[in-house]
CSV table of C-alpha atoms in Angstrom, one decimal:
chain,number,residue,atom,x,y,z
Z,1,UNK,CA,7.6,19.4,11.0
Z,2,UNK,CA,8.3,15.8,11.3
Z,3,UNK,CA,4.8,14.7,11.2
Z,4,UNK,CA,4.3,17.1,7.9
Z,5,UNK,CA,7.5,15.3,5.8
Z,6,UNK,CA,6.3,11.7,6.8
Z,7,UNK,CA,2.4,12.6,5.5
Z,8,UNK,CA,3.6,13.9,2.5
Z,9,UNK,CA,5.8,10.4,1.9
Z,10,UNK,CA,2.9,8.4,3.0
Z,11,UNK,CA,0.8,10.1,0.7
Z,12,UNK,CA,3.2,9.9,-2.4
Z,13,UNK,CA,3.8,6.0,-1.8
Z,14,UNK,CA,-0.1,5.2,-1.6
Z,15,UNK,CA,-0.1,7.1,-5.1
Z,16,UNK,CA,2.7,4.9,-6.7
Z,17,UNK,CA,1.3,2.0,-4.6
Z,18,UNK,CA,-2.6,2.6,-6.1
Z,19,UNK,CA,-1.1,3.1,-9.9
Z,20,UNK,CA,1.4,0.1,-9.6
Z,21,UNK,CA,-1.6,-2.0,-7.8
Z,22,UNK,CA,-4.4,-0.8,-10.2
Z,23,UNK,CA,-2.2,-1.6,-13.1
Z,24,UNK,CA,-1.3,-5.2,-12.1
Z,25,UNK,CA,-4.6,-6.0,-10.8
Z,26,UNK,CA,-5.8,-4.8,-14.4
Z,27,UNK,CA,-3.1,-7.1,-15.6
Z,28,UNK,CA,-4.1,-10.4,-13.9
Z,29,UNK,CA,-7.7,-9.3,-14.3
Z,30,UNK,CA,-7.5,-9.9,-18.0
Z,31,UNK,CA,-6.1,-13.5,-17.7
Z,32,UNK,CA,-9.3,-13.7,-16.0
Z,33,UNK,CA,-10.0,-17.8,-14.6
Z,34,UNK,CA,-6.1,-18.8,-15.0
Z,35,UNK,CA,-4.8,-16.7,-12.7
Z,36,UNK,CA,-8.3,-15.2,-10.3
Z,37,UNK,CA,-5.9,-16.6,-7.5
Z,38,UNK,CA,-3.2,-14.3,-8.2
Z,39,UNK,CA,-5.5,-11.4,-8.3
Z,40,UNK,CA,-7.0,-12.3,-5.1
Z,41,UNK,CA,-3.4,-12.8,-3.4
Z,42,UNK,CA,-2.4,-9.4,-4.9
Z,43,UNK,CA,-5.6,-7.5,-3.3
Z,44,UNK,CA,-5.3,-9.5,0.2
Z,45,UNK,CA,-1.5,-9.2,0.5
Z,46,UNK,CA,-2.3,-5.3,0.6
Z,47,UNK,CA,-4.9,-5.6,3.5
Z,48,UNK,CA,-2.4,-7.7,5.0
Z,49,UNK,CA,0.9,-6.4,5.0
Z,50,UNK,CA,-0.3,-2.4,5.5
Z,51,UNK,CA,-1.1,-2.5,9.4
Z,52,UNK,CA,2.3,-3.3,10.5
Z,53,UNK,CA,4.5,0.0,9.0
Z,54,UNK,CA,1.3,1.9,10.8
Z,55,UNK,CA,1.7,0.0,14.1
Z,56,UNK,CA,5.6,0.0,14.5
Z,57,UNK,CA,5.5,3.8,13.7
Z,58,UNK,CA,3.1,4.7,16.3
Z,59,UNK,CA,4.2,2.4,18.8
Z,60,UNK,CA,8.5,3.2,18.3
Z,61,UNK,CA,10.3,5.5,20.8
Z,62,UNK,CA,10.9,8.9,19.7
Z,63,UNK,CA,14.3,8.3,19.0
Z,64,UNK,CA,13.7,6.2,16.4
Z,65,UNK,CA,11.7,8.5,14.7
Z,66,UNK,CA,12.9,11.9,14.7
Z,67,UNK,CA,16.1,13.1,15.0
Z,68,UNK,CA,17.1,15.9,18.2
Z,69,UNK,CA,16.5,18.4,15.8
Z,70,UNK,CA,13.1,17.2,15.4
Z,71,UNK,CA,13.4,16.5,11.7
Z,72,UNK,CA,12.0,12.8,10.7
Z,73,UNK,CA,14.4,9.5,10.7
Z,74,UNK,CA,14.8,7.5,7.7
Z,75,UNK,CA,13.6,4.7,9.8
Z,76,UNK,CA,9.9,7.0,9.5
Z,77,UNK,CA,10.1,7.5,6.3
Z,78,UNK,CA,11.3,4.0,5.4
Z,79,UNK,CA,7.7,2.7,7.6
Z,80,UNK,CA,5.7,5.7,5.6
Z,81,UNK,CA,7.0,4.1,2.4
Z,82,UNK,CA,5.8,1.3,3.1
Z,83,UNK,CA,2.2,1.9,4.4
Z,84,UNK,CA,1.6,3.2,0.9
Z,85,UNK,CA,0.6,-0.9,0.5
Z,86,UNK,CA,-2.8,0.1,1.9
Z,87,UNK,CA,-3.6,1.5,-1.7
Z,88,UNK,CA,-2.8,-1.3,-3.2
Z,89,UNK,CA,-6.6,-3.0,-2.9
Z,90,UNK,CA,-8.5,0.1,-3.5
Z,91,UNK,CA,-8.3,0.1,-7.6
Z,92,UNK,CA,-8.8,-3.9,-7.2
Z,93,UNK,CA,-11.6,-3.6,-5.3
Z,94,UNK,CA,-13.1,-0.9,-7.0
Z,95,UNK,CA,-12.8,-3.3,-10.2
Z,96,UNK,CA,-14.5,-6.2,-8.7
Z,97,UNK,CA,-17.6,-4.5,-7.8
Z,98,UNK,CA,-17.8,-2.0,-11.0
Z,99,UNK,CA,-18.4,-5.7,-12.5
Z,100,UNK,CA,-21.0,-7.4,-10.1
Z,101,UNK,CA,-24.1,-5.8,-12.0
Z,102,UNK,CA,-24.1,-7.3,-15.4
């Protein structure tokens, strides 16, 4: 039951976290050569940041992530909200190479 509610929020932030990144990247992608470091940062932050929500929920006691009832902390769902960051590269990524081939 637990498991169910914290894949559902993890799936729901990496949808916000793929539209939000997609539509920055998209943003700083049409300043193009002012701001390529920003777009990089953006994309790299994202690849960065997402293992550590992923690691501290699987390596936390039990405690911290469900309740005796067996229903899911807010500690859990505050870590699945914020492994959603793992979608921010994909649209970025997916832009960068769509534009290798001229």
């Amino acid at each position: 039951e637990a498991s169910t509610a914290i894949t559902a929020v993890f799936g729901i932030s990496c949808l916000c976290f793929g539209v939000a990144g997609g539509f920055l990247g998209q943003r700083l992608w049409n300043l193009r050569q002012k701001n390529m470091q920003y777009f990089c940062m953006l994309t790299a932050s994202g690849m960065l940041v997402a293992p550590f929500p992923f690691m501290l929920l699987v390596n936390s006691s039990q405690a911290l992530i469900t309740t005796s009832t067996g229903r899911p902390t807010l500690f859990a769902f505050f870590l699945a909200l914020c492994g959603g960051s793992a979608a921010l590269a994909g649209p970025n990524i997916r832009a960068i190479l769509m534009n290798v081939n001229p």
